[in-house]
Coordinates of C-alpha atoms and ligand atoms in Angstrom, one line a residue:
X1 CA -21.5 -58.9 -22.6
X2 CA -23.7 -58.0 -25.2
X3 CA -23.2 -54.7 -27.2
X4 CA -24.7 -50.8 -25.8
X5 CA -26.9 -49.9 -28.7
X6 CA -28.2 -46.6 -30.4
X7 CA -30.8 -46.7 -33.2
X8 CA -30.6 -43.4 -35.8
X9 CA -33.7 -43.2 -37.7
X10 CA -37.1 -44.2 -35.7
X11 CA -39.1 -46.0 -38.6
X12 CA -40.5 -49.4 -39.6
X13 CA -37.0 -51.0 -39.2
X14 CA -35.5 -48.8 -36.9
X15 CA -38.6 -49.6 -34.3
X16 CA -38.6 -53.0 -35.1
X17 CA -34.8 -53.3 -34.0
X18 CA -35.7 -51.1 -30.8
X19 CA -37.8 -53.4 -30.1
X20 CA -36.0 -56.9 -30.8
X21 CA -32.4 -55.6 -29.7
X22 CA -34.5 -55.1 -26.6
X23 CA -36.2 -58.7 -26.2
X24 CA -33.2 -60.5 -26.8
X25 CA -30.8 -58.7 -24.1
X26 CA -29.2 -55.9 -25.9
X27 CA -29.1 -52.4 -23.8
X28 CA -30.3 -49.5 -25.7
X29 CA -27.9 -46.3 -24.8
X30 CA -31.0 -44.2 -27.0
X31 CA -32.5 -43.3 -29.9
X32 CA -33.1 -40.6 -32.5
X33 CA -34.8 -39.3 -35.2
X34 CA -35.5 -36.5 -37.3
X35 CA -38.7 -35.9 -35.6
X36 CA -38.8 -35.8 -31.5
X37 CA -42.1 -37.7 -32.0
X38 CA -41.0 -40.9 -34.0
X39 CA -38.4 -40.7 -31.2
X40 CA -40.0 -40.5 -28.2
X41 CA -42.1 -43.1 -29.9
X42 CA -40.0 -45.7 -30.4
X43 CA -37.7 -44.8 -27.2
X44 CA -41.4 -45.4 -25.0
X45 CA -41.7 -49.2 -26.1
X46 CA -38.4 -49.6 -23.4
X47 CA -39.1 -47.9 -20.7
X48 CA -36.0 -45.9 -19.9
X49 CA -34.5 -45.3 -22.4
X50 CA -33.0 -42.4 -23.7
X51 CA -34.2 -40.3 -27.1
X52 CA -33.0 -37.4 -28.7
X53 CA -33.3 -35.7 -32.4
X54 CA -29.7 -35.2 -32.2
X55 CA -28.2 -38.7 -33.0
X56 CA -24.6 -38.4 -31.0
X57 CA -26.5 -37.6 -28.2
X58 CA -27.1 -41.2 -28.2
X59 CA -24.6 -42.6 -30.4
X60 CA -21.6 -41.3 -29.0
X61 CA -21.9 -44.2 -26.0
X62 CA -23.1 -46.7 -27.9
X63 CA -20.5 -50.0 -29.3
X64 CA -23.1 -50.7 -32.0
X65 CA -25.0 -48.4 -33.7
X66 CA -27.5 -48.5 -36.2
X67 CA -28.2 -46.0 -38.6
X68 CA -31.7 -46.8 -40.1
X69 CA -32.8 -43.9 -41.6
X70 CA -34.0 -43.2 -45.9
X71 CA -31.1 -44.9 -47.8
X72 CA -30.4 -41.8 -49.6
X73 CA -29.6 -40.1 -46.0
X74 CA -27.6 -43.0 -44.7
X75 CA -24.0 -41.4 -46.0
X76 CA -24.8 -38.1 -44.9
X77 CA -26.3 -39.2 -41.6
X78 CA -23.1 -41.1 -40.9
X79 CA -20.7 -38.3 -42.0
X80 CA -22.5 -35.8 -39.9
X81 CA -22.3 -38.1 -36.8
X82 CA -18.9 -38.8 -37.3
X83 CA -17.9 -34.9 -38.0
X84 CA -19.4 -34.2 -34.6
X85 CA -17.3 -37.0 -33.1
X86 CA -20.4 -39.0 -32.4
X87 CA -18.6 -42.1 -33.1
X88 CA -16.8 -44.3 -30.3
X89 CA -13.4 -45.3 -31.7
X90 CA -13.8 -48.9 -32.2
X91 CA -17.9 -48.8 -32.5
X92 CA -19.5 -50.6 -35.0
X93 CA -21.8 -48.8 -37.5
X94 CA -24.2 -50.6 -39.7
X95 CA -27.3 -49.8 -41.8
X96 CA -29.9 -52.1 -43.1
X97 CA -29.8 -51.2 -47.3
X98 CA -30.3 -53.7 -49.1
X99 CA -28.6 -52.2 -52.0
X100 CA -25.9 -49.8 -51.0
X101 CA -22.7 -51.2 -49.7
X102 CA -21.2 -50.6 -46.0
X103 CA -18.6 -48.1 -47.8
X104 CA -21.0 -45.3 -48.2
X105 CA -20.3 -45.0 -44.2
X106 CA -16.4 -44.4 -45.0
X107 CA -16.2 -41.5 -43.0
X108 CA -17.3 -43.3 -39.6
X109 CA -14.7 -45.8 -40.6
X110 CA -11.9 -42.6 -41.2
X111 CA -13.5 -41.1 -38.1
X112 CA -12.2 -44.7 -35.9
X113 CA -15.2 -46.9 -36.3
X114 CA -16.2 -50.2 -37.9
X115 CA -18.8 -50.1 -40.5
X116 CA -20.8 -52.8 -41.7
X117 CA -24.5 -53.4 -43.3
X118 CA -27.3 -55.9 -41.7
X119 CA -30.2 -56.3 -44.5
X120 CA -33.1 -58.5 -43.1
X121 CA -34.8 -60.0 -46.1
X122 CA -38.4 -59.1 -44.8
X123 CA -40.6 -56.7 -45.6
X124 CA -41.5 -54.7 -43.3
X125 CA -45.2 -52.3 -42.7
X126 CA -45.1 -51.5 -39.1
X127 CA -43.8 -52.8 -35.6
X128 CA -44.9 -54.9 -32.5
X129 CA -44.1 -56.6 -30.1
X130 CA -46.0 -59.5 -30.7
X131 CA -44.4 -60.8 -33.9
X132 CA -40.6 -61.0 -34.8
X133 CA -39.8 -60.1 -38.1
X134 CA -36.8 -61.1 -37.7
X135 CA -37.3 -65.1 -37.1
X136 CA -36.2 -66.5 -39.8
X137 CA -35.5 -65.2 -41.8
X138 CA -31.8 -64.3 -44.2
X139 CA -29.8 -60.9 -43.1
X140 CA -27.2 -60.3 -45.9
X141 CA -23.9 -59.2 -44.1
X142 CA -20.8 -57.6 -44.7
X143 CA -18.1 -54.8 -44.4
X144 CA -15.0 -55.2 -41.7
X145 CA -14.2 -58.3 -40.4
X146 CA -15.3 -57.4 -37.1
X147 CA -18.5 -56.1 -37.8
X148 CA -19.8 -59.0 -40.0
X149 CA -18.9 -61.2 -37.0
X150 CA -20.9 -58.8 -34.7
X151 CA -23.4 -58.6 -37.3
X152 CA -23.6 -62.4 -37.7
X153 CA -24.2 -63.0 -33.8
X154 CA -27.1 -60.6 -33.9
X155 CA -28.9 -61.8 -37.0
X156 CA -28.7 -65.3 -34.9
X157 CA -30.0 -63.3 -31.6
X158 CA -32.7 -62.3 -33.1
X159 CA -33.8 -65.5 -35.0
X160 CA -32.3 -64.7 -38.6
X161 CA -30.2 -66.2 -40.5
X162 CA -27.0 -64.4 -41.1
X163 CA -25.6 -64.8 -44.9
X164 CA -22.5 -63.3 -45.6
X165 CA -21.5 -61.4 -48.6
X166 CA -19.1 -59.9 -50.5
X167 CA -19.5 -56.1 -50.3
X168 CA -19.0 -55.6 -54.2
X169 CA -21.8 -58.3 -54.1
X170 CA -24.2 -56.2 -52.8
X171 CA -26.1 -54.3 -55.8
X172 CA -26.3 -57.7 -57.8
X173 CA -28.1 -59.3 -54.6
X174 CA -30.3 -56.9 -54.1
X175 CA -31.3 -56.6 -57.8
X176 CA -31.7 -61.0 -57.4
X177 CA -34.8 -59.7 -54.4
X178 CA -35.9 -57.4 -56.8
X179 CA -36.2 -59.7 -59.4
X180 CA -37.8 -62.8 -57.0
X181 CA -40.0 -60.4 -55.5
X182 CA -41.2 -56.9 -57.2
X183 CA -40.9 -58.6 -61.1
X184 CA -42.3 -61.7 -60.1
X185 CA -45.5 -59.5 -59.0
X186 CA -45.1 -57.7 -62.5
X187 CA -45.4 -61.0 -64.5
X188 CA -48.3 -62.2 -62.4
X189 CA -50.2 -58.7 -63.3
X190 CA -49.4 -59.2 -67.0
X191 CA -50.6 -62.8 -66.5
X192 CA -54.3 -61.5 -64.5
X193 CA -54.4 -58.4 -67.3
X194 CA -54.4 -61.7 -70.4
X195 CA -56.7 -64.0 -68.4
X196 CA -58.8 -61.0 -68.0
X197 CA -59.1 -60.8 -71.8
X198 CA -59.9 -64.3 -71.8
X199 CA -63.0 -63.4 -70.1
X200 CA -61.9 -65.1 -66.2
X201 CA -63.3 -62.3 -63.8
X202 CA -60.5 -60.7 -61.2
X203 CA -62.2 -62.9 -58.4
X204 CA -61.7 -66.1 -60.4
X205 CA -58.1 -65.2 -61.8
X206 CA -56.4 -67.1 -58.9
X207 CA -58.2 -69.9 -58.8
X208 CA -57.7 -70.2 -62.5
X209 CA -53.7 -69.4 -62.5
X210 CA -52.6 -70.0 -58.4
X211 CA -52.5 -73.8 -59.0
X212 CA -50.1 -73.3 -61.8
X213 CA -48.0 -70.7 -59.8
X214 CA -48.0 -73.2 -57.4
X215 CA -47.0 -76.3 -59.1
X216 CA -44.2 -74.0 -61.2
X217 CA -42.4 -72.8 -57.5
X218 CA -42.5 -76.5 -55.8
X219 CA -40.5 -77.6 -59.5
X220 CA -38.0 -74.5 -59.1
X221 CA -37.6 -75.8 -55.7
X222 CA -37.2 -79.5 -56.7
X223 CA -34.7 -78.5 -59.8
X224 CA -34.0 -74.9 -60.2
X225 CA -35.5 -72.6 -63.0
X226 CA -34.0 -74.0 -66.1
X227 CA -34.7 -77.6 -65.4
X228 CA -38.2 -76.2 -64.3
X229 CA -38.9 -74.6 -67.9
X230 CA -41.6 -76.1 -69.4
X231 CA -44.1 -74.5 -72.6
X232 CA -43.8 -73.6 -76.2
X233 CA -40.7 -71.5 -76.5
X234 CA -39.3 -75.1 -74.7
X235 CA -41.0 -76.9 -76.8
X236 CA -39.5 -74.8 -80.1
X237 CA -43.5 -73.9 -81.2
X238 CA -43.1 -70.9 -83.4
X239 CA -46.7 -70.7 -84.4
X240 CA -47.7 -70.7 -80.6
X241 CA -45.5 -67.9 -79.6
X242 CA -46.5 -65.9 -83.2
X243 CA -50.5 -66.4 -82.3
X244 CA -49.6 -64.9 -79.0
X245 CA -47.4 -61.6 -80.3
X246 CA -50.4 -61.4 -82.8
X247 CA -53.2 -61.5 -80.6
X248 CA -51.3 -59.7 -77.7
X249 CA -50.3 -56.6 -80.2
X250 CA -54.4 -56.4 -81.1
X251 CA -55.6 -56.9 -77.3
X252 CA -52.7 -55.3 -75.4
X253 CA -50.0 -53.6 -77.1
X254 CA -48.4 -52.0 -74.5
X255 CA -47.3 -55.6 -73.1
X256 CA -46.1 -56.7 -76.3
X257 CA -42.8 -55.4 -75.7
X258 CA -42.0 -57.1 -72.5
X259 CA -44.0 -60.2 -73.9
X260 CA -41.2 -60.3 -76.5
X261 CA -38.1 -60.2 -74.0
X262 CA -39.7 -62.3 -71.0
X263 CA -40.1 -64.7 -74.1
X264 CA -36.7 -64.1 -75.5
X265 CA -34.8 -65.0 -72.2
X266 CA -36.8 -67.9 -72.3
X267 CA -35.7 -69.1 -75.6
X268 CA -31.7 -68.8 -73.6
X269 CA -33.0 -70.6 -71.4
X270 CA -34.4 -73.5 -73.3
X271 CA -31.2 -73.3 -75.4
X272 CA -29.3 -74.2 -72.4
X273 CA -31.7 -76.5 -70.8
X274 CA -31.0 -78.3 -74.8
X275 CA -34.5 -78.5 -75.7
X276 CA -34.8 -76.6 -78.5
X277 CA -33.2 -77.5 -82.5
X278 CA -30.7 -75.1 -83.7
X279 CA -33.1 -74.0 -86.5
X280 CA -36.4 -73.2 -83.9
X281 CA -33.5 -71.1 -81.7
X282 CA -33.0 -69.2 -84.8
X283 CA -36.9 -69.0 -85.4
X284 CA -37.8 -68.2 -82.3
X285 CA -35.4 -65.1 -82.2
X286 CA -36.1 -64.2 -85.4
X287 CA -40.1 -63.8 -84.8
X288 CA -39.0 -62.2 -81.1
X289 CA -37.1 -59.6 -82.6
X290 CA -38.7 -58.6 -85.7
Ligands
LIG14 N1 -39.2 -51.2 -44.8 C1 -38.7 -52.3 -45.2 O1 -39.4 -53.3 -45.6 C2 -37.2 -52.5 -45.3 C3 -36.7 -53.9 -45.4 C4 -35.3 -54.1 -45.4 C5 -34.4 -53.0 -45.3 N2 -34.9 -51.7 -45.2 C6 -34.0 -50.6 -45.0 O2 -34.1 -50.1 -43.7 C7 -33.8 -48.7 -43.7 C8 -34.9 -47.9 -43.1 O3 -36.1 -48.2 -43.9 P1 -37.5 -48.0 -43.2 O4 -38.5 -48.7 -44.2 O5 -37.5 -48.3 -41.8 O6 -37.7 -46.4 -43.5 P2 -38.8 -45.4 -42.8 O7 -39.9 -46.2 -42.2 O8 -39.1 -44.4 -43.8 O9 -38.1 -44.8 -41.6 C9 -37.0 -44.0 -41.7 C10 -36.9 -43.1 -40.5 O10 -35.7 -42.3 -40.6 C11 -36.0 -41.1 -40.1 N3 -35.1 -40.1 -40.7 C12 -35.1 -39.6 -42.0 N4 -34.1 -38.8 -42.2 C13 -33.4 -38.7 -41.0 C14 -32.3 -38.0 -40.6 N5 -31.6 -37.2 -41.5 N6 -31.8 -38.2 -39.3 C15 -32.5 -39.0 -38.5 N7 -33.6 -39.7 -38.8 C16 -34.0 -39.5 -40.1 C17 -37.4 -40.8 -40.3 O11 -37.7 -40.0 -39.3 P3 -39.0 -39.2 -38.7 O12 -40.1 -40.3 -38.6 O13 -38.5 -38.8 -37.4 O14 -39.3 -38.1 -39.6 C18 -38.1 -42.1 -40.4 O15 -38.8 -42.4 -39.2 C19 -33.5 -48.4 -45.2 O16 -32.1 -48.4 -45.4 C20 -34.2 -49.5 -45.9 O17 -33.6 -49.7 -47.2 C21 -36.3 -51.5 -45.1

């Protein structure tokens, strides 16, 4: 029998799992929310069930419950539910972060239940019925033994792909979908801010740079990064990269810094891909860091 489920915190992913838990067979004993409207909300897209702004008046039937609130309320949210005696003894709690680890809920766990955290790797802007933003995607897992296992048959329920970590693991992923994701966006802005100055207009910055991006993610794909690295710090071309840091300090000064670490990381990683002499290395770092 599949688990009785409570949902604490009536956003984006807490209505998206209201929702999906839903679709795929799992009973909802209720939700809650701060607010009796995001509540009654997301308890009115299955009829029947049950909503509340006081979280163990739903919680404290439930086997698995999610708490889905702000991640800087998760702790307290748990702690509160537990101090009230919200938890079933032998429940599973989990949360979605994708950066703090399932022991921030210790005092459901001291309190008799089994904590865990469930991050789906999606972002997430709203929820409906008609798309699953769940298919397919990876949900990072871990905490107790029992709850990743719980955890695990869900993400595959509702069309994920469950990926279990190590709980001390948990900042460094994160901080990897930070990197893939948020920086990635960050170089791309530097890169439209430089053709910019090169006269391409905003309209025509993709078509100018998007084959490029393209080719550069099918060859991470094909080989990793390292192998992938191509260019002048790869090459060892310390006039190139100076003409750059000279040109970039006149046009845009306020990029020259990150130019000069991106660049820098890049000169590791030609060292370690073994394209570069000994003596360019040492150029190289010593233009980057003057
Ligand atoms: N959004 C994403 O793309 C995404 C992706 C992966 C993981 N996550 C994780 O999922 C979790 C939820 O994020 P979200 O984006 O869904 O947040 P959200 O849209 O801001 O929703 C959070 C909900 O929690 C409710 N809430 C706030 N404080 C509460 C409290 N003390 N007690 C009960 N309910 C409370 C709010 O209620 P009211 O509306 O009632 O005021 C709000 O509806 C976070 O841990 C986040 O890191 C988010």
């Amino acid at each position: 029998m599949k688990a009785r489920c409570a949902v604490v915190g009536c956003g984006r992913v807490g209505t998206s799992l209201v929702i999906h838990l839903d679709r795929v067979g799992y009973p909802l004993c209720g939700v809650a929310s701060r607010s009796a409207e995001s509540a009654e909300k997301a308890a009115g897209l299955v009829s029947g069930t049950p909503y509340s702004t006081d979280p163990v008046a739903v919680t404290r039937d439930a086997d698995l419950v999610f708490i889905t609130t702000p991640d800087d309320t998760i702790a307290e949210v748990a702690e509160a539910i537990a101090a009230a005696g919200g938890f079933k003894q032998g429940a599973t709690v989990l949360h979605c972060s994708g950066s703090l680890p399932s022991t921030i809920m210790e005092k459901a766990r001291l309190a008799g239940a089994r904590i865990g955290s469930m991050h789906p790797l999606q972002s997430f802007a709203g929820a409906d019925r008609e798309t699953n933003p769940f298919e397919g995607i990876i949900m990072s897992v871990e905490g107790d033994a029992p709850s990743v296992e719980l955890a695990l048959g869900l993400a595959s329920d509702l069309g994920a792909r469950g990926l279990t970590i190590e709980t001390r693991a948990k900042t460094m992923y994160h901080a990897a979908a930070v990197v893939a994701s948020n920086c990635f966006v960050t170089v791309q802005d530097m890169a439209w801010q430089f053709i910019g100055d090169a006269g391409v207009s905003e309209e025509d910055a993709w078509s100018v740079l998007g084959p490029l991006i393209e080719g550069t993610m099918a060859n991470i794909r094909k080989v990793g990064p390292v192998a992938a690295l191509t260019g002048p710090v790869a090459r060892g071309d310390v006039d190139t990269i100076g003409t750059h840091l000279d040109k970039i300090a006149e046009m845009k000064p306020g990029l020259a810094a990150l130019y000069k670490a991106l660049c820098l990381h890049t000169v590791d990683m030609a060292s370690r891909k073994g394209t570069l002499t000994p003596e360019a290395e040492e150029a190289l770092v010593r233009r980057l860091t003057s």
